[in-house]
């Protein structure tokens, strides 16, 4: 175990990333635990919510920690400072993404169904961090030292991956884009499959009542019925089930 730690983590320079990943996950679990206690009126934070005064969302200190960690990482040369930067970035990013839905909708949707977007953002980010720790990186410095032909091949690969990600955006498959950063093949799979109903690609390229529209609608319904329910159960168990209606749409 000691040899694995020294070779695979410390020797490979992955200690800051590992600390970032651990800080990210622990901070999210702690934050959700505290907010659930506040909502239930239990624990030392049960009287934290008041009807007046300024409420500072935890995305605000999270943004500060994220910036400090980024600045330290850019200027650090010693391994201890880089490790500290990894912890600061992990804590800060977790606090910010825990309120991703609030930032996205510019409304307090923390305990509504729309607030589940924060849980999805955290889960996708944690997945990418874990993939990087396992060695799935989009590009390495060694890829640029194989001569001009290798560099052109890398540039072409990146360009095709970006193009596939843009197609995924048009098809409404936003989650695949984050995973494609570490596993580019995911973007190509999403790009060749049918679009999700309601996406720009679906509205512009699939005629109403056509075979593609019907197949896409059926497959999406089956996928959401199978995995959506399971994902919802896991998200509710970790982050708390929504208890408030979505806010009314603004004109």
PDB file of N, CA and C in Angstrom, residues 37-99:
ATOM      1  N   UNK A  37     -30.548  19.411   7.915  1.00  0.00           N
ATOM      2  CA  UNK A  37     -30.826  19.613   9.333  1.00  0.00           C
ATOM      3  C   UNK A  37     -31.541  20.939   9.570  1.00  0.00           C
ATOM      4  N   UNK A  38     -31.119  21.972   8.816  1.00  0.00           N
ATOM      5  CA  UNK A  38     -31.788  23.281   8.932  1.00  0.00           C
ATOM      6  C   UNK A  38     -33.238  23.163   8.498  1.00  0.00           C
ATOM      7  N   UNK A  39     -33.477  22.466   7.381  1.00  0.00           N
ATOM      8  CA  UNK A  39     -34.849  22.312   6.886  1.00  0.00           C
ATOM      9  C   UNK A  39     -35.704  21.524   7.867  1.00  0.00           C
ATOM     10  N   UNK A  40     -35.109  20.535   8.534  1.00  0.00           N
ATOM     11  CA  UNK A  40     -35.859  19.711   9.486  1.00  0.00           C
ATOM     12  C   UNK A  40     -35.947  20.342  10.868  1.00  0.00           C
ATOM     13  N   UNK A  41     -35.236  21.463  11.090  1.00  0.00           N
ATOM     14  CA  UNK A  41     -35.279  22.113  12.387  1.00  0.00           C
ATOM     15  C   UNK A  41     -34.538  21.358  13.468  1.00  0.00           C
ATOM     16  N   UNK A  42     -33.462  20.687  13.103  1.00  0.00           N
ATOM     17  CA  UNK A  42     -32.698  19.910  14.069  1.00  0.00           C
ATOM     18  C   UNK A  42     -31.238  20.363  14.052  1.00  0.00           C
ATOM     19  N   UNK A  43     -30.545  20.033  15.138  1.00  0.00           N
ATOM     20  CA  UNK A  43     -29.127  20.309  15.203  1.00  0.00           C
ATOM     21  C   UNK A  43     -28.802  21.738  15.579  1.00  0.00           C
ATOM     22  N   UNK A  44     -27.516  22.077  15.641  1.00  0.00           N
ATOM     23  CA  UNK A  44     -27.101  23.416  16.082  1.00  0.00           C
ATOM     24  C   UNK A  44     -27.454  24.529  15.103  1.00  0.00           C
ATOM     25  N   UNK A  45     -27.846  24.177  13.880  1.00  0.00           N
ATOM     26  CA  UNK A  45     -28.152  25.197  12.871  1.00  0.00           C
ATOM     27  C   UNK A  45     -29.653  25.378  12.663  1.00  0.00           C
ATOM     28  N   UNK A  46     -30.473  24.855  13.576  1.00  0.00           N
ATOM     29  CA  UNK A  46     -31.920  24.848  13.339  1.00  0.00           C
ATOM     30  C   UNK A  46     -32.528  26.250  13.350  1.00  0.00           C
ATOM     31  N   UNK A  47     -31.886  27.211  14.015  1.00  0.00           N
ATOM     32  CA  UNK A  47     -32.403  28.581  14.067  1.00  0.00           C
ATOM     33  C   UNK A  47     -31.645  29.506  13.121  1.00  0.00           C
ATOM     34  N   UNK A  48     -31.032  28.907  12.100  1.00  0.00           N
ATOM     35  CA  UNK A  48     -30.210  29.691  11.185  1.00  0.00           C
ATOM     36  C   UNK A  48     -31.034  30.527  10.228  1.00  0.00           C
ATOM     37  N   UNK A  49     -32.260  30.100   9.913  1.00  0.00           N
ATOM     38  CA  UNK A  49     -33.094  30.779   8.932  1.00  0.00           C
ATOM     39  C   UNK A  49     -33.948  31.814   9.622  1.00  0.00           C
ATOM     40  N   UNK A  50     -33.906  33.056   9.167  1.00  0.00           N
ATOM     41  CA  UNK A  50     -34.726  34.133   9.710  1.00  0.00           C
ATOM     42  C   UNK A  50     -35.518  34.781   8.593  1.00  0.00           C
ATOM     43  N   UNK A  51     -36.523  35.552   8.967  1.00  0.00           N
ATOM     44  CA  UNK A  51     -37.408  36.193   7.975  1.00  0.00           C
ATOM     45  C   UNK A  51     -36.888  37.538   7.519  1.00  0.00           C
ATOM     46  N   UNK A  52     -35.824  38.044   8.144  1.00  0.00           N
ATOM     47  CA  UNK A  52     -35.289  39.345   7.754  1.00  0.00           C
ATOM     48  C   UNK A  52     -33.769  39.262   7.696  1.00  0.00           C
ATOM     49  N   UNK A  53     -33.163  40.334   7.167  1.00  0.00           N
ATOM     50  CA  UNK A  53     -31.708  40.363   7.074  1.00  0.00           C
ATOM     51  C   UNK A  53     -31.214  39.812   5.753  1.00  0.00           C
ATOM     52  N   UNK A  54     -29.906  39.810   5.596  1.00  0.00           N
ATOM     53  CA  UNK A  54     -29.277  39.363   4.364  1.00  0.00           C
ATOM     54  C   UNK A  54     -28.845  37.902   4.524  1.00  0.00           C
ATOM     55  N   UNK A  55     -29.273  37.085   3.585  1.00  0.00           N
ATOM     56  CA  UNK A  55     -28.866  35.671   3.600  1.00  0.00           C
ATOM     57  C   UNK A  55     -27.742  35.485   2.598  1.00  0.00           C
ATOM     58  N   UNK A  56     -26.591  35.087   3.097  1.00  0.00           N
ATOM     59  CA  UNK A  56     -25.436  34.866   2.231  1.00  0.00           C
ATOM     60  C   UNK A  56     -25.413  33.394   1.837  1.00  0.00           C
ATOM     61  N   UNK A  57     -25.659  33.115   0.580  1.00  0.00           N
ATOM     62  CA  UNK A  57     -25.630  31.742   0.101  1.00  0.00           C
ATOM     63  C   UNK A  57     -24.202  31.205   0.162  1.00  0.00           C
ATOM     64  N   UNK A  58     -24.088  29.878   0.364  1.00  0.00           N
ATOM     65  CA  UNK A  58     -22.742  29.328   0.522  1.00  0.00           C
ATOM     66  C   UNK A  58     -21.956  29.311  -0.778  1.00  0.00           C
ATOM     67  N   UNK A  59     -22.587  29.690  -1.894  1.00  0.00           N
ATOM     68  CA  UNK A  59     -21.828  29.844  -3.130  1.00  0.00           C
ATOM     69  C   UNK A  59     -20.886  31.048  -3.056  1.00  0.00           C
ATOM     70  N   UNK A  60     -21.211  32.018  -2.190  1.00  0.00           N
ATOM     71  CA  UNK A  60     -20.369  33.222  -2.075  1.00  0.00           C
ATOM     72  C   UNK A  60     -19.017  32.896  -1.445  1.00  0.00           C
ATOM     73  N   UNK A  61     -18.959  32.306  -0.239  1.00  0.00           N
ATOM     74  CA  UNK A  61     -17.631  31.900   0.264  1.00  0.00           C
ATOM     75  C   UNK A  61     -16.984  30.829  -0.603  1.00  0.00           C
ATOM     76  N   UNK A  62     -17.800  30.005  -1.254  1.00  0.00           N
ATOM     77  CA  UNK A  62     -17.243  28.994  -2.146  1.00  0.00           C
ATOM     78  C   UNK A  62     -16.490  29.622  -3.307  1.00  0.00           C
ATOM     79  N   UNK A  63     -17.048  30.693  -3.861  1.00  0.00           N
ATOM     80  CA  UNK A  63     -16.369  31.380  -4.959  1.00  0.00           C
ATOM     81  C   UNK A  63     -15.055  31.991  -4.490  1.00  0.00           C
ATOM     82  N   UNK A  64     -15.056  32.537  -3.273  1.00  0.00           N
ATOM     83  CA  UNK A  64     -13.825  33.101  -2.729  1.00  0.00           C
ATOM     84  C   UNK A  64     -12.751  32.038  -2.550  1.00  0.00           C
ATOM     85  N   UNK A  65     -13.116  30.890  -1.976  1.00  0.00           N
ATOM     86  CA  UNK A  65     -12.153  29.810  -1.797  1.00  0.00           C
ATOM     87  C   UNK A  65     -11.655  29.272  -3.138  1.00  0.00           C
ATOM     88  N   UNK A  66     -12.556  29.206  -4.113  1.00  0.00           N
ATOM     89  CA  UNK A  66     -12.173  28.720  -5.436  1.00  0.00           C
ATOM     90  C   UNK A  66     -11.147  29.641  -6.085  1.00  0.00           C
ATOM     91  N   UNK A  67     -11.348  30.953  -5.960  1.00  0.00           N
ATOM     92  CA  UNK A  67     -10.400  31.909  -6.538  1.00  0.00           C
ATOM     93  C   UNK A  67      -9.055  31.860  -5.818  1.00  0.00           C
ATOM     94  N   UNK A  68      -9.094  31.788  -4.488  1.00  0.00           N
ATOM     95  CA  UNK A  68      -7.841  31.719  -3.732  1.00  0.00           C
ATOM     96  C   UNK A  68      -7.064  30.456  -4.107  1.00  0.00           C
ATOM     97  N   UNK A  69      -7.773  29.326  -4.172  1.00  0.00           N
ATOM     98  CA  UNK A  69      -7.116  28.082  -4.552  1.00  0.00           C
ATOM     99  C   UNK A  69      -6.523  28.138  -5.941  1.00  0.00           C
ATOM    100  N   UNK A  70      -7.233  28.780  -6.880  1.00  0.00           N
ATOM    101  CA  UNK A  70      -6.717  28.898  -8.246  1.00  0.00           C
ATOM    102  C   UNK A  70      -5.458  29.760  -8.286  1.00  0.00           C
ATOM    103  N   UNK A  71      -5.465  30.876  -7.537  1.00  0.00           N
ATOM    104  CA  UNK A  71      -4.290  31.751  -7.518  1.00  0.00           C
ATOM    105  C   UNK A  71      -3.094  31.055  -6.875  1.00  0.00           C
ATOM    106  N   UNK A  72      -3.340  30.314  -5.803  1.00  0.00           N
ATOM    107  CA  UNK A  72      -2.251  29.587  -5.150  1.00  0.00           C
ATOM    108  C   UNK A  72      -1.680  28.529  -6.092  1.00  0.00           C
ATOM    109  N   UNK A  73      -2.568  27.819  -6.810  1.00  0.00           N
ATOM    110  CA  UNK A  73      -2.117  26.776  -7.724  1.00  0.00           C
ATOM    111  C   UNK A  73      -1.268  27.355  -8.858  1.00  0.00           C
ATOM    112  N   UNK A  74      -1.629  28.563  -9.325  1.00  0.00           N
ATOM    113  CA  UNK A  74      -0.886  29.165 -10.430  1.00  0.00           C
ATOM    114  C   UNK A  74       0.503  29.634 -10.016  1.00  0.00           C
ATOM    115  N   UNK A  75       0.657  29.990  -8.756  1.00  0.00           N
ATOM    116  CA  UNK A  75       1.943  30.536  -8.305  1.00  0.00           C
ATOM    117  C   UNK A  75       2.752  29.567  -7.458  1.00  0.00           C
ATOM    118  N   UNK A  76       2.176  28.410  -7.129  1.00  0.00           N
ATOM    119  CA  UNK A  76       2.851  27.485  -6.214  1.00  0.00           C
ATOM    120  C   UNK A  76       3.919  26.679  -6.938  1.00  0.00           C
ATOM    121  N   UNK A  77       5.026  26.482  -6.279  1.00  0.00           N
ATOM    122  CA  UNK A  77       6.085  25.598  -6.759  1.00  0.00           C
ATOM    123  C   UNK A  77       6.306  24.441  -5.803  1.00  0.00           C
ATOM    124  N   UNK A  78       6.100  24.676  -4.529  1.00  0.00           N
ATOM    125  CA  UNK A  78       6.275  23.635  -3.524  1.00  0.00           C
ATOM    126  C   UNK A  78       5.050  22.721  -3.491  1.00  0.00           C
ATOM    127  N   UNK A  79       5.302  21.432  -3.261  1.00  0.00           N
ATOM    128  CA  UNK A  79       4.209  20.470  -3.252  1.00  0.00           C
ATOM    129  C   UNK A  79       3.174  20.740  -2.185  1.00  0.00           C
ATOM    130  N   UNK A  80       3.592  21.305  -1.043  1.00  0.00           N
ATOM    131  CA  UNK A  80       2.646  21.601   0.026  1.00  0.00           C
ATOM    132  C   UNK A  80       1.640  22.661  -0.370  1.00  0.00           C
ATOM    133  N   UNK A  81       2.087  23.689  -1.092  1.00  0.00           N
ATOM    134  CA  UNK A  81       1.180  24.734  -1.548  1.00  0.00           C
ATOM    135  C   UNK A  81       0.213  24.198  -2.605  1.00  0.00           C
ATOM    136  N   UNK A  82       0.695  23.315  -3.462  1.00  0.00           N
ATOM    137  CA  UNK A  82      -0.178  22.728  -4.474  1.00  0.00           C
ATOM    138  C   UNK A  82      -1.243  21.845  -3.830  1.00  0.00           C
ATOM    139  N   UNK A  83      -0.856  21.120  -2.790  1.00  0.00           N
ATOM    140  CA  UNK A  83      -1.829  20.304  -2.071  1.00  0.00           C
ATOM    141  C   UNK A  83      -2.871  21.181  -1.391  1.00  0.00           C
ATOM    142  N   UNK A  84      -2.417  22.293  -0.791  1.00  0.00           N
ATOM    143  CA  UNK A  84      -3.356  23.229  -0.167  1.00  0.00           C
ATOM    144  C   UNK A  84      -4.304  23.821  -1.204  1.00  0.00           C
ATOM    145  N   UNK A  85      -3.756  24.156  -2.374  1.00  0.00           N
ATOM    146  CA  UNK A  85      -4.593  24.688  -3.444  1.00  0.00           C
ATOM    147  C   UNK A  85      -5.643  23.670  -3.878  1.00  0.00           C
ATOM    148  N   UNK A  86      -5.257  22.388  -3.927  1.00  0.00           N
ATOM    149  CA  UNK A  86      -6.219  21.356  -4.290  1.00  0.00           C
ATOM    150  C   UNK A  86      -7.377  21.281  -3.320  1.00  0.00           C
ATOM    151  N   UNK A  87      -7.085  21.397  -2.023  1.00  0.00           N
ATOM    152  CA  UNK A  87      -8.154  21.375  -1.011  1.00  0.00           C
ATOM    153  C   UNK A  87      -9.059  22.597  -1.166  1.00  0.00           C
ATOM    154  N   UNK A  88      -8.457  23.779  -1.345  1.00  0.00           N
ATOM    155  CA  UNK A  88      -9.255  25.004  -1.484  1.00  0.00           C
ATOM    156  C   UNK A  88     -10.152  24.948  -2.723  1.00  0.00           C
ATOM    157  N   UNK A  89      -9.601  24.469  -3.823  1.00  0.00           N
ATOM    158  CA  UNK A  89     -10.402  24.366  -5.051  1.00  0.00           C
ATOM    159  C   UNK A  89     -11.529  23.351  -4.873  1.00  0.00           C
ATOM    160  N   UNK A  90     -11.241  22.230  -4.229  1.00  0.00           N
ATOM    161  CA  UNK A  90     -12.278  21.222  -4.013  1.00  0.00           C
ATOM    162  C   UNK A  90     -13.406  21.737  -3.144  1.00  0.00           C
ATOM    163  N   UNK A  91     -13.064  22.395  -2.036  1.00  0.00           N
ATOM    164  CA  UNK A  91     -14.097  22.941  -1.146  1.00  0.00           C
ATOM    165  C   UNK A  91     -14.894  24.038  -1.846  1.00  0.00           C
ATOM    166  N   UNK A  92     -14.175  24.966  -2.489  1.00  0.00           N
ATOM    167  CA  UNK A  92     -14.849  26.075  -3.149  1.00  0.00           C
ATOM    168  C   UNK A  92     -15.748  25.635  -4.285  1.00  0.00           C
ATOM    169  N   UNK A  93     -15.253  24.720  -5.134  1.00  0.00           N
ATOM    170  CA  UNK A  93     -16.059  24.242  -6.258  1.00  0.00           C
ATOM    171  C   UNK A  93     -17.296  23.506  -5.763  1.00  0.00           C
ATOM    172  N   UNK A  94     -17.165  22.766  -4.673  1.00  0.00           N
ATOM    173  CA  UNK A  94     -18.310  22.034  -4.141  1.00  0.00           C
ATOM    174  C   UNK A  94     -19.383  22.987  -3.637  1.00  0.00           C
ATOM    175  N   UNK A  95     -18.976  24.035  -2.931  1.00  0.00           N
ATOM    176  CA  UNK A  95     -19.945  25.012  -2.413  1.00  0.00           C
ATOM    177  C   UNK A  95     -20.651  25.749  -3.551  1.00  0.00           C
ATOM    178  N   UNK A  96     -19.903  26.073  -4.599  1.00  0.00           N
ATOM    179  CA  UNK A  96     -20.509  26.785  -5.732  1.00  0.00           C
ATOM    180  C   UNK A  96     -21.471  25.871  -6.494  1.00  0.00           C
ATOM    181  N   UNK A  97     -21.044  24.669  -6.815  1.00  0.00           N
ATOM    182  CA  UNK A  97     -21.889  23.771  -7.598  1.00  0.00           C
ATOM    183  C   UNK A  97     -23.089  23.273  -6.809  1.00  0.00           C
ATOM    184  N   UNK A  98     -23.015  23.284  -5.481  1.00  0.00           N
ATOM    185  CA  UNK A  98     -24.178  22.892  -4.692  1.00  0.00           C
ATOM    186  C   UNK A  98     -25.335  23.855  -4.899  1.00  0.00           C
ATOM    187  N   UNK A  99     -25.028  25.066  -5.357  1.00  0.00           N
ATOM    188  CA  UNK A  99     -26.067  26.037  -5.672  1.00  0.00           C
ATOM    189  C   UNK A  99     -26.054  26.371  -7.162  1.00  0.00           C
TER     190      UNK A  99
END
